[in-house]
Amino acid sequence: MAERIEGLRLPRTQRRQQILAEAAQAFAETGFHGTSLADVATRVGVSQPGLLHHYPNKQALILAVLEERDEVQTHYLDELFRGQDPSVVDWLTALCARNVEQPELVRLYTVTAAESLDPAHPAHEYFQNRYQRIRGVIARRIVLDQEKGRFAPTVDPEGLASELIALMDGLQLQWLMQPPVDMCRLLEASLQRLAAGPDGAVGAVRQGGARRDG
């Protein structure tokens, strides 16, 4: 199905993707409260009623933006490691490298996560669930690494997962500032200090679980 809005005919799916991309940029720059539907409509080049045809309000739009970005990120990592056996070190360093290519996405999540501390924010529940889900994903990867001798068995997977999320969030915040830090180098250095072989010695873990000493 195609639609005509403001004299420009686009397939419905393409228009929605355009709206989400422009909305993500706007929310990253000025936050949820500083962005209006009129701002997004102007960026897209449609009328505000045309925008509301796709998303009934700003709350629905911010949630759609966040969910779509999560889906794209998850798909990227799934495809990157398809048929492989990545360690948690591989997975997190790949995620960091991907984020370096998408500074506006990092800014979007950093700004919106801070705003969502307010229980009245439309993304409050979304971020609560997101952190819980990501903690679970990382913790399960740590357990798998422990079973394969990549991490010491004494490590608490849930606790370490929370620490790693805090590390990444903190590095991303500093990276967004000027002058930026080399967040991926610092992240990898921290992960290498944490990764352990079967003998408990500290060492880096390569993709597929091969150990690299040094």
Short mmCIF file of C-alpha atoms in Angstrom, two decimals:
data_model
loop_
_atom_site.label_atom_id
_atom_site.label_comp_id
_atom_site.label_asym_id
_atom_site.label_seq_id
_atom_site.Cartn_x
_atom_site.Cartn_y
_atom_site.Cartn_z
CA MET A 1 0.00 0.00 0.00
CA ALA A 2 1.27 3.46 -0.91
CA GLU A 3 0.07 6.81 0.41
CA ARG A 4 0.27 10.41 -0.72
CA ILE A 5 1.27 12.92 1.95
CA GLU A 6 2.26 16.51 1.24
CA GLY A 7 2.52 15.72 -2.46
CA LEU A 8 5.05 12.91 -2.01
CA ARG A 9 3.96 9.34 -2.56
CA LEU A 10 5.70 6.71 -0.41
CA PRO A 11 4.90 3.13 0.54
CA ARG A 12 3.48 2.99 4.06
CA THR A 13 6.40 0.96 5.41
CA GLN A 14 8.94 3.36 3.94
CA ARG A 15 7.11 6.36 5.39
CA ARG A 16 7.06 4.79 8.86
CA GLN A 17 10.79 4.10 8.65
CA GLN A 18 11.38 7.72 7.65
CA ILE A 19 9.31 8.93 10.58
CA LEU A 20 11.17 6.71 13.05
CA ALA A 21 14.57 7.84 11.74
CA GLU A 22 13.71 11.54 12.00
CA ALA A 23 12.02 11.10 15.36
CA ALA A 24 15.08 9.29 16.73
CA GLN A 25 17.26 12.22 15.67
CA ALA A 26 14.90 14.73 17.26
CA PHE A 27 14.56 12.86 20.55
CA ALA A 28 18.35 12.40 20.72
CA GLU A 29 18.91 16.14 20.28
CA THR A 30 16.22 17.62 22.52
CA GLY A 31 14.78 14.75 24.57
CA PHE A 32 11.18 13.65 24.83
CA HIS A 33 9.88 16.82 26.48
CA GLY A 34 11.81 19.11 24.15
CA THR A 35 10.51 17.44 21.00
CA SER A 36 7.06 18.08 19.59
CA LEU A 37 5.13 16.15 16.98
CA ALA A 38 5.20 19.30 14.89
CA ASP A 39 9.03 19.20 15.00
CA VAL A 40 9.08 15.61 13.78
CA ALA A 41 6.48 16.29 11.08
CA THR A 42 8.58 19.17 9.76
CA ARG A 43 11.69 17.01 9.63
CA VAL A 44 9.81 14.30 7.75
CA GLY A 45 8.11 16.78 5.44
CA VAL A 46 4.55 15.78 6.27
CA SER A 47 1.64 17.45 8.02
CA GLN A 48 1.04 16.75 11.70
CA PRO A 49 -2.24 14.97 10.89
CA GLY A 50 -0.26 12.87 8.43
CA LEU A 51 2.17 11.95 11.18
CA LEU A 52 -0.68 11.08 13.54
CA HIS A 53 -2.00 8.73 10.88
CA HIS A 54 0.98 6.49 11.71
CA TYR A 55 1.51 7.22 15.43
CA PRO A 56 -1.43 8.52 17.48
CA ASN A 57 0.66 10.51 19.97
CA LYS A 58 4.20 11.34 21.05
CA GLN A 59 4.22 8.58 23.66
CA ALA A 60 3.55 5.95 21.01
CA LEU A 61 6.22 7.46 18.77
CA ILE A 62 9.05 7.40 21.34
CA LEU A 63 8.27 3.79 22.23
CA ALA A 64 8.19 2.80 18.57
CA VAL A 65 11.56 4.48 18.03
CA LEU A 66 13.18 2.67 20.96
CA GLU A 67 11.70 -0.72 20.10
CA GLU A 68 12.69 -0.44 16.45
CA ARG A 69 16.28 0.47 17.34
CA ASP A 70 16.47 -2.49 19.72
CA GLU A 71 15.26 -4.83 17.00
CA VAL A 72 17.83 -3.53 14.51
CA GLN A 73 20.65 -3.87 17.05
CA THR A 74 19.64 -7.41 18.02
CA HIS A 75 19.38 -8.46 14.37
CA TYR A 76 22.85 -7.03 13.66
CA LEU A 77 24.50 -9.02 16.46
CA ASP A 78 22.59 -12.20 15.61
CA GLU A 79 23.77 -11.99 12.00
CA LEU A 80 27.33 -11.05 12.98
CA PHE A 81 27.74 -14.16 15.13
CA ARG A 82 25.55 -16.55 13.16
CA GLY A 83 27.04 -20.06 13.36
CA GLN A 84 29.74 -18.92 15.80
CA ASP A 85 30.36 -19.31 19.50
CA PRO A 86 30.99 -15.76 20.81
CA SER A 87 32.14 -15.17 24.34
CA VAL A 88 30.64 -12.35 26.37
CA VAL A 89 33.83 -10.40 25.58
CA ASP A 90 33.25 -10.85 21.84
CA TRP A 91 29.61 -9.89 22.15
CA LEU A 92 30.15 -6.72 24.18
CA THR A 93 33.12 -5.49 22.15
CA ALA A 94 31.12 -6.02 18.93
CA LEU A 95 28.23 -4.07 20.44
CA CYS A 96 30.59 -1.26 21.40
CA ALA A 97 32.10 -1.13 17.90
CA ARG A 98 28.60 -0.96 16.46
CA ASN A 99 27.67 1.90 18.79
CA VAL A 100 30.69 3.92 17.67
CA GLU A 101 29.14 3.93 14.20
CA GLN A 102 25.85 5.25 15.61
CA PRO A 103 26.51 8.19 17.94
CA GLU A 104 22.97 9.51 17.60
CA LEU A 105 21.57 6.15 18.70
CA VAL A 106 23.83 6.18 21.75
CA ARG A 107 22.74 9.76 22.49
CA LEU A 108 19.08 8.77 22.09
CA TYR A 109 19.36 5.99 24.67
CA THR A 110 21.49 8.03 27.05
CA VAL A 111 19.15 11.03 27.02
CA THR A 112 15.94 8.99 27.14
CA ALA A 113 17.18 6.63 29.86
CA ALA A 114 17.96 9.61 32.09
CA GLU A 115 14.57 11.19 31.42
CA SER A 116 12.80 7.91 32.09
CA LEU A 117 13.84 7.95 35.74
CA ASP A 118 10.61 9.91 36.15
CA PRO A 119 7.87 7.28 36.69
CA ALA A 120 5.53 9.44 34.61
CA HIS A 121 7.79 9.27 31.56
CA PRO A 122 6.31 7.09 28.78
CA ALA A 123 9.54 5.09 28.50
CA HIS A 124 9.89 4.43 32.26
CA GLU A 125 8.57 0.88 32.08
CA TYR A 126 10.36 0.27 28.79
CA PHE A 127 13.77 0.99 30.32
CA GLN A 128 13.01 -1.00 33.45
CA ASN A 129 12.22 -4.00 31.27
CA ARG A 130 15.15 -3.33 28.95
CA TYR A 131 17.73 -3.29 31.74
CA GLN A 132 16.25 -6.46 33.19
CA ARG A 133 16.36 -8.15 29.79
CA ILE A 134 19.93 -7.07 29.02
CA ARG A 135 21.12 -8.17 32.46
CA GLY A 136 19.62 -11.56 31.75
CA VAL A 137 21.23 -11.83 28.31
CA ILE A 138 24.69 -10.93 29.61
CA ALA A 139 24.34 -13.14 32.69
CA ARG A 140 23.43 -16.15 30.53
CA ARG A 141 26.46 -15.52 28.33
CA ILE A 142 28.68 -15.36 31.41
CA VAL A 143 27.28 -18.69 32.61
CA LEU A 144 28.06 -20.25 29.22
CA ASP A 145 31.58 -18.81 29.39
CA GLN A 146 32.01 -20.29 32.87
CA GLU A 147 30.93 -23.70 31.60
CA LYS A 148 33.56 -23.45 28.84
CA GLY A 149 36.31 -22.25 31.16
CA ARG A 150 36.38 -18.69 29.90
CA PHE A 151 35.39 -17.12 33.21
CA ALA A 152 36.23 -18.19 36.74
CA PRO A 153 33.42 -20.23 38.33
CA THR A 154 33.47 -17.95 41.37
CA VAL A 155 32.14 -15.00 39.34
CA ASP A 156 28.53 -14.03 40.11
CA PRO A 157 26.89 -13.80 36.65
CA GLU A 158 24.05 -11.49 37.69
CA GLY A 159 26.32 -9.18 39.65
CA LEU A 160 28.93 -9.03 36.90
CA ALA A 161 26.24 -8.38 34.29
CA SER A 162 25.08 -5.34 36.26
CA GLU A 163 28.66 -4.11 36.58
CA LEU A 164 29.27 -4.47 32.84
CA ILE A 165 26.11 -2.55 31.98
CA ALA A 166 27.17 0.22 34.34
CA LEU A 167 30.64 0.24 32.76
CA MET A 168 29.24 0.50 29.24
CA ASP A 169 26.72 3.18 30.16
CA GLY A 170 29.39 5.24 31.89
CA LEU A 171 31.84 4.94 29.01
CA GLN A 172 29.14 5.87 26.51
CA LEU A 173 28.28 8.99 28.49
CA GLN A 174 31.93 10.07 28.55
CA TRP A 175 32.30 9.22 24.86
CA LEU A 176 29.43 11.54 23.98
CA MET A 177 31.18 14.42 25.73
CA GLN A 178 34.06 16.44 24.33
CA PRO A 179 36.80 15.43 24.12
CA PRO A 180 35.50 11.83 23.78
CA VAL A 181 37.21 8.87 25.40
CA ASP A 182 38.11 5.74 23.44
CA MET A 183 35.27 3.75 24.96
CA CYS A 184 35.85 0.52 23.06
CA ARG A 185 39.53 0.37 23.99
CA LEU A 186 38.69 1.00 27.65
CA LEU A 187 35.86 -1.52 27.57
CA GLU A 188 38.03 -4.21 26.01
CA ALA A 189 40.79 -3.56 28.55
CA SER A 190 38.32 -4.00 31.40
CA LEU A 191 36.85 -7.15 29.88
CA GLN A 192 40.29 -8.64 29.39
CA ARG A 193 41.06 -8.12 33.05
CA LEU A 194 37.86 -9.94 33.96
CA ALA A 195 38.06 -12.84 31.52
CA ALA A 196 39.66 -15.95 32.98
CA GLY A 197 40.88 -19.27 31.64
CA PRO A 198 40.39 -22.67 33.30
CA ASP A 199 43.36 -22.03 35.56
CA GLY A 200 41.89 -18.77 36.82
CA ALA A 201 44.61 -16.68 35.20
CA VAL A 202 43.49 -13.41 33.71
CA GLY A 203 43.49 -13.40 29.92
CA ALA A 204 41.47 -12.22 26.94
CA VAL A 205 38.92 -14.41 25.24
CA ARG A 206 38.77 -14.42 21.49
CA GLN A 207 35.76 -15.19 19.30
CA GLY A 208 34.87 -18.83 19.53
CA GLY A 209 36.35 -19.07 23.03
CA ALA A 210 40.00 -19.37 22.07
CA ARG A 211 42.13 -17.90 24.75
CA ARG A 212 44.73 -15.22 24.02
CA ASP A 213 47.29 -14.67 26.75
CA GLY A 214 49.23 -11.51 27.19
#
